Amino acid sequence: MSHPLNFGLEDSRLSLPSSTIMAKESAASVNNDRTMLPGLQRSSPKSLGDQSTLGGLDTSAAVPDQDDLEIVDLAKRYQIEGTLGQGGMGEVLLATDTRLKRKVAIKRVLGPLAQSKSALARFVTEAQAIATLNHPHVVQIHDYGRSSDGPFLIMEYVDGGTLLDQCSGDAISLETAVNLACQLCDGLGKAHDAGIIHRDIKPANVLMTKDGTPKLTDFGLAKIEAGDDGMTMTGAVLGTVDFMPPEQRRDAALIDARSDLWSLAATLYQMVTGKSPKVIRLDQVPASLTKFLGKALEDAPDDRFQNAIEFRESLRATLTTRDLQLTDLTVGQCNQCNAINEAGRKYCRGCGGSLEVTCLSCEAQLPIWDQYCGNCGSNQNDLVKERLAELSDRQADAIRELNAYDYESAIAIATEIRDQSDPRLGHYREWSEQFIEDVQSQQTQQWDRINSLVDEALTHEAAFDYPAAIHALLQVPEPLREVTTSRWPDGIASHLSRVKDKLSECKRLELHISQCIAAKKLTGLLKDVESLHALRPDRADVITIKDKLVARRENLRAVCDQAYAEAQRLFAAQDYDACLKEFGKIDADFADSSIMKMIGEVQARRSRLSQLRQIISHAVATKAPEGLLPKVNEALEIKADAPDLRKLQEQLLKREERLSALNQIETLDRNVHTRRLSKAIAVIAATILFGVLFAGTFKLLKDSGYKDSSRQITGESVPRDTNEPTSPVPEVDLPTPPAKYSSFPSLKESGEVSTTWPLSSKNDSDRSKSVEVEGFSDRKQSSLQAPPIPIAPFSENEAKSHQAAWAAYLDQPVEFTNSIGMKLKLIPAGTFMMGSPESEEERRDNETRHRVTLTKPYHLGTTEVTQGQWESVMGTTLWKGQMYVQEGSNNAATYVSWDDAVEFCRRLSAKEGRTYRLPTEAEWEYACRAGKTTAYSFGDDAAQLSEYGWWGGIDGNGNSQAEQYAHAVGLKRANAFGLYDMHGNVWEWCSDWYGDYPASAQVDPLGAAPGSERVFRGGGWDHNVWGCRSAFRMWSAPGYRSFYLGFRLALSSAVER
């Protein structure tokens, strides 16, 4: 039941599956000539019931748009074997379901009604009404739809004719009639509990199995109490006249469950009299039923039995011992056989029954006919009535447990009632014995049916018909789905969940594949098509797409091989830009670890070369050649073909040669050295007071005073001491700086500190007049050097080392606590692979793996924002009175929308003077992974998730964790960065709009272009293990609140001094 979409994709419809059996419709009814729509004549004595039932079908109405009921070729699955019934308006066919190897009945509407809106509406109503029921006394519908001939129902085939066949003209025995009516009452009660009113109960609509089991059918006129579809209009008369209660004859809109019970009583009347209830004469029914039918057939609904249970138990009581009226007994009379005995006898001469009872007050023995106890004087009639009322309540409890499918509890209550020995309570003892027998029978039948339904579901699943399998399993009563047996050790609920997941995944894949094909986004699509093919290998359109994508992959592989070879050549030639351009030709599907590693190397070299050029340009511009030559040499190793760097290298080498001559100057004597060192320390202290940071070798003139030395440090010219000869070094020919630079520039992004004095003949360069003070400046330079950006993967110890290094560089602690008691950890800059590899279990198609570099460190809350923290800032409690909430100041705040979280950040930022915000999606995933490339921050084993987070469901190893609310934060293990609950507890909002990932490498990404939905990450207490993976993504509207939504804070960290 599917049709191809664009490019062969199939639009799967979740319908009632073609899988089980339906019912044989009736032969002629003696009432048909009185139940037809006025003016509509019968065309055949054999009828489906449609033409013999009032309903006012609009045969002239045009067919509505029925795209949701696609045309189905029944011959593909069903083999027609004959006709069970036929009339002017439709037919019922006997067929074999070739998949399930069983008989079914196919009910079809023909002729003008096949094009009627009303006919289609009735068919859908009947299908939906019966499909929700699961009862042995209701005919099952397995599927519905539309063939080229019109709408159809696939029904359970019932092979014993109709109840009308058995009671048309001839009465059936009282006991048989009562038992049949009680069984039908059970099925009708099930329908009423589901809010369904049949509206057309009659013998022709009761099908009989060969073993005599009755089944209600033809719910085509059913009314759904929760919201009728409008087919019943005020003043309309629907049903069969002879079996209609008075209110239904006046107006079908007035009926309720009590109306069905009137019709069932009328059906019972025909069973015990063999006559139509057109004219009801209670003097013709068995005496034991007179009182019962008199009440059941009252004109006013309030005067009848009010529900199916009351109807059934009153009817069953007509077959048991009559209610005992002690006041009717004479002295010596037996209440069981009415024999008259001597007053002193203890047991009846007629039946052997006890003639004594126990006082219900003092437990003394007294004759059964005595109204008052001779020992305590209590009125036995009053006590019996009280006890009967108690047993009536227990009877209702037993029936309630039976309706809830708790067979053991129902039998236990009935056994308690049965064990009453007082003959005055005999009615309930007889009832309990019959009830226990019925329960045991129903339990056996129910499990036989459940096994049959599960076998049916397995057959459908094997045929990849997941909607049919789901429908079969949904017929298992919900309370019994959790029961485990040796055959179903995991319970039917787990089987149902698995099939639902398969169907859901099929739909998701179908939609995604359709969208990708329409948008011509074919990269990575083959994996999804293969997944869909594994779920639906019967789909020819999926096979076609798969074949085309496989051919495309082979073509791309050739392109990849060629591009990779060229990229290797360009890498060897140090042409990094061209190399990256070649890598850009490689489809993401072929970007394996070796390619990604090489791309990373190219990007690292290109980045380092750019960094070195910035350092060199700055040094040249500020005429600071000290220490420059190693940087130039490193740059030339990365890019040998760089004429400007080669020329500068030659200049610096010449300078080094000239400076080497200064090493011949005589060594200063010890006293001069000591004096100059003292002056050097004084100058350093002075310059520190002025905030000057040194990063080189300080030169101090021998005979210059403190003032003169200070002037030279600040860049002023200093008179040379003419008493000592000098050896001036010619100025190095360096380019003129493009702008004015400070003599002592601050730390630049390159991580370098330039030297302070240019080597020039205008400055004293006599090494004999200088001392070197290096220790302090070397240490300071080390602390100012930015740590290298770590590249994942790295270990937990390395993660903590990276945090410590960046903390030292920023002169900030690794962790600090803010004004509301929230702890935040420093997260270092870093490079990692965002998204998930194709091999990761339960990977989603929106997790395209790509390289991301975060160039700036930041702080992130160690936990999610708590209820206490939220209330201290916002003064509100969004979660108050909501479902699935445990209140507590340390519990994660929930029911927080993205808009709410942003407002929290704004208010806290204003309070503290810091810039709090939501993390970007890249920042969140980098912090979550903490150096790992696995599915979780602790590895790939989902069985360990409970150690790190709160989640709900079953993991891949069968371990389960059932949660009911968000928990207190920080109770589980932290990841390598010291962050808690990154997996589970509550989903955490990110700042990004939701969108597809790019395939190319990204630097400091901010997410997709503005859209309508924001991203949240991390999984929650309500989600399974796969949703808690580091790469898993979810999204929703910014204003959306839920019991699983919270957030954690990010804080920007300064990286410049």
PDB file of N, CA and C in Angstrom, residues 649-686:
ATOM      1  N   GLN A 649      66.960  36.832   5.495  1.00  0.00           N
ATOM      2  CA  GLN A 649      67.870  35.879   6.126  1.00  0.00           C
ATOM      3  C   GLN A 649      69.327  36.267   5.868  1.00  0.00           C
ATOM      4  N   GLU A 650      69.618  36.666   4.626  1.00  0.00           N
ATOM      5  CA  GLU A 650      70.985  37.068   4.290  1.00  0.00           C
ATOM      6  C   GLU A 650      71.405  38.292   5.085  1.00  0.00           C
ATOM      7  N   GLN A 651      70.502  39.273   5.244  1.00  0.00           N
ATOM      8  CA  GLN A 651      70.821  40.470   6.011  1.00  0.00           C
ATOM      9  C   GLN A 651      71.118  40.142   7.464  1.00  0.00           C
ATOM     10  N   LEU A 652      70.283  39.284   8.047  1.00  0.00           N
ATOM     11  CA  LEU A 652      70.473  38.935   9.455  1.00  0.00           C
ATOM     12  C   LEU A 652      71.757  38.138   9.667  1.00  0.00           C
ATOM     13  N   LEU A 653      72.114  37.311   8.699  1.00  0.00           N
ATOM     14  CA  LEU A 653      73.377  36.563   8.818  1.00  0.00           C
ATOM     15  C   LEU A 653      74.574  37.512   8.795  1.00  0.00           C
ATOM     16  N   LYS A 654      74.519  38.529   7.937  1.00  0.00           N
ATOM     17  CA  LYS A 654      75.618  39.517   7.894  1.00  0.00           C
ATOM     18  C   LYS A 654      75.715  40.263   9.223  1.00  0.00           C
ATOM     19  N   ARG A 655      74.533  40.586   9.779  1.00  0.00           N
ATOM     20  CA  ARG A 655      74.528  41.293  11.065  1.00  0.00           C
ATOM     21  C   ARG A 655      75.163  40.438  12.143  1.00  0.00           C
ATOM     22  N   GLU A 656      74.835  39.145  12.132  1.00  0.00           N
ATOM     23  CA  GLU A 656      75.429  38.251  13.123  1.00  0.00           C
ATOM     24  C   GLU A 656      76.944  38.221  13.005  1.00  0.00           C
ATOM     25  N   GLU A 657      77.453  38.255  11.777  1.00  0.00           N
ATOM     26  CA  GLU A 657      78.911  38.256  11.573  1.00  0.00           C
ATOM     27  C   GLU A 657      79.531  39.511  12.174  1.00  0.00           C
ATOM     28  N   ARG A 658      78.876  40.657  11.984  1.00  0.00           N
ATOM     29  CA  ARG A 658      79.420  41.913  12.513  1.00  0.00           C
ATOM     30  C   ARG A 658      79.400  41.926  14.039  1.00  0.00           C
ATOM     31  N   LEU A 659      78.343  41.385  14.612  1.00  0.00           N
ATOM     32  CA  LEU A 659      78.245  41.378  16.069  1.00  0.00           C
ATOM     33  C   LEU A 659      79.250  40.438  16.717  1.00  0.00           C
ATOM     34  N   SER A 660      79.668  39.438  16.001  1.00  0.00           N
ATOM     35  CA  SER A 660      80.607  38.476  16.595  1.00  0.00           C
ATOM     36  C   SER A 660      81.942  39.127  16.952  1.00  0.00           C
ATOM     37  N   ALA A 661      82.285  40.232  16.221  1.00  0.00           N
ATOM     38  CA  ALA A 661      83.544  40.915  16.517  1.00  0.00           C
ATOM     39  C   ALA A 661      83.527  41.550  17.896  1.00  0.00           C
ATOM     40  N   LEU A 662      82.344  41.890  18.388  1.00  0.00           N
ATOM     41  CA  LEU A 662      82.257  42.544  19.695  1.00  0.00           C
ATOM     42  C   LEU A 662      82.641  41.610  20.823  1.00  0.00           C
ATOM     43  N   ASN A 663      82.650  40.318  20.546  1.00  0.00           N
ATOM     44  CA  ASN A 663      82.990  39.359  21.603  1.00  0.00           C
ATOM     45  C   ASN A 663      84.459  39.451  22.025  1.00  0.00           C
ATOM     46  N   GLN A 664      85.281  40.224  21.275  1.00  0.00           N
ATOM     47  CA  GLN A 664      86.705  40.327  21.586  1.00  0.00           C
ATOM     48  C   GLN A 664      87.017  41.386  22.632  1.00  0.00           C
ATOM     49  N   ILE A 665      85.999  42.177  22.989  1.00  0.00           N
ATOM     50  CA  ILE A 665      86.220  43.256  23.958  1.00  0.00           C
ATOM     51  C   ILE A 665      86.618  42.662  25.298  1.00  0.00           C
ATOM     52  N   GLU A 666      87.584  43.324  25.993  1.00  0.00           N
ATOM     53  CA  GLU A 666      88.106  42.789  27.252  1.00  0.00           C
ATOM     54  C   GLU A 666      87.019  42.685  28.315  1.00  0.00           C
ATOM     55  N   THR A 667      87.215  41.766  29.207  1.00  0.00           N
ATOM     56  CA  THR A 667      86.272  41.514  30.292  1.00  0.00           C
ATOM     57  C   THR A 667      86.386  42.595  31.352  1.00  0.00           C
ATOM     58  N   LEU A 668      85.286  43.050  31.802  1.00  0.00           N
ATOM     59  CA  LEU A 668      85.297  44.096  32.832  1.00  0.00           C
ATOM     60  C   LEU A 668      85.807  43.515  34.151  1.00  0.00           C
ATOM     61  N   ASP A 669      86.533  44.384  34.944  1.00  0.00           N
ATOM     62  CA  ASP A 669      86.973  43.878  36.240  1.00  0.00           C
ATOM     63  C   ASP A 669      85.777  43.703  37.165  1.00  0.00           C
ATOM     64  N   ARG A 670      85.955  42.974  38.265  1.00  0.00           N
ATOM     65  CA  ARG A 670      84.859  42.564  39.146  1.00  0.00           C
ATOM     66  C   ARG A 670      84.143  43.737  39.775  1.00  0.00           C
ATOM     67  N   ASN A 671      84.942  44.777  40.184  1.00  0.00           N
ATOM     68  CA  ASN A 671      84.307  45.917  40.849  1.00  0.00           C
ATOM     69  C   ASN A 671      83.403  46.681  39.888  1.00  0.00           C
ATOM     70  N   VAL A 672      83.894  46.886  38.639  1.00  0.00           N
ATOM     71  CA  VAL A 672      83.065  47.586  37.641  1.00  0.00           C
ATOM     72  C   VAL A 672      81.791  46.782  37.368  1.00  0.00           C
ATOM     73  N   HIS A 673      81.942  45.485  37.284  1.00  0.00           N
ATOM     74  CA  HIS A 673      80.785  44.623  36.997  1.00  0.00           C
ATOM     75  C   HIS A 673      79.727  44.738  38.105  1.00  0.00           C
ATOM     76  N   THR A 674      80.253  44.754  39.362  1.00  0.00           N
ATOM     77  CA  THR A 674      79.312  44.838  40.486  1.00  0.00           C
ATOM     78  C   THR A 674      78.577  46.160  40.476  1.00  0.00           C
ATOM     79  N   ARG A 675      79.325  47.273  40.190  1.00  0.00           N
ATOM     80  CA  ARG A 675      78.698  48.590  40.171  1.00  0.00           C
ATOM     81  C   ARG A 675      77.637  48.688  39.083  1.00  0.00           C
ATOM     82  N   ARG A 676      77.944  48.181  37.950  1.00  0.00           N
ATOM     83  CA  ARG A 676      76.965  48.245  36.852  1.00  0.00           C
ATOM     84  C   ARG A 676      75.728  47.370  37.148  1.00  0.00           C
ATOM     85  N   LEU A 677      75.953  46.259  37.792  1.00  0.00           N
ATOM     86  CA  LEU A 677      74.816  45.409  38.128  1.00  0.00           C
ATOM     87  C   LEU A 677      73.868  46.114  39.087  1.00  0.00           C
ATOM     88  N   SER A 678      74.459  46.881  40.036  1.00  0.00           N
ATOM     89  CA  SER A 678      73.618  47.626  40.978  1.00  0.00           C
ATOM     90  C   SER A 678      72.781  48.644  40.244  1.00  0.00           C
ATOM     91  N   LYS A 679      73.443  49.352  39.291  1.00  0.00           N
ATOM     92  CA  LYS A 679      72.685  50.338  38.507  1.00  0.00           C
ATOM     93  C   LYS A 679      71.598  49.646  37.678  1.00  0.00           C
ATOM     94  N   ALA A 680      71.900  48.469  37.155  1.00  0.00           N
ATOM     95  CA  ALA A 680      70.918  47.755  36.322  1.00  0.00           C
ATOM     96  C   ALA A 680      69.679  47.406  37.135  1.00  0.00           C
ATOM     97  N   ILE A 681      69.894  46.932  38.357  1.00  0.00           N
ATOM     98  CA  ILE A 681      68.757  46.567  39.204  1.00  0.00           C
ATOM     99  C   ILE A 681      67.912  47.782  39.527  1.00  0.00           C
ATOM    100  N   ALA A 682      68.595  48.934  39.762  1.00  0.00           N
ATOM    101  CA  ALA A 682      67.849  50.164  40.046  1.00  0.00           C
ATOM    102  C   ALA A 682      67.013  50.590  38.853  1.00  0.00           C
ATOM    103  N   VAL A 683      67.578  50.446  37.678  1.00  0.00           N
ATOM    104  CA  VAL A 683      66.833  50.832  36.471  1.00  0.00           C
ATOM    105  C   VAL A 683      65.628  49.908  36.265  1.00  0.00           C
ATOM    106  N   ILE A 684      65.842  48.608  36.506  1.00  0.00           N
ATOM    107  CA  ILE A 684      64.725  47.655  36.345  1.00  0.00           C
ATOM    108  C   ILE A 684      63.598  48.015  37.303  1.00  0.00           C
ATOM    109  N   ALA A 685      63.946  48.313  38.546  1.00  0.00           N
ATOM    110  CA  ALA A 685      62.915  48.672  39.515  1.00  0.00           C
ATOM    111  C   ALA A 685      62.174  49.917  39.071  1.00  0.00           C
ATOM    112  N   ALA A 686      62.928  50.886  38.530  1.00  0.00           N
ATOM    113  CA  ALA A 686      62.274  52.129  38.093  1.00  0.00           C
ATOM    114  C   ALA A 686      61.317  51.868  36.931  1.00  0.00           C
TER     115      ALA A 686
END
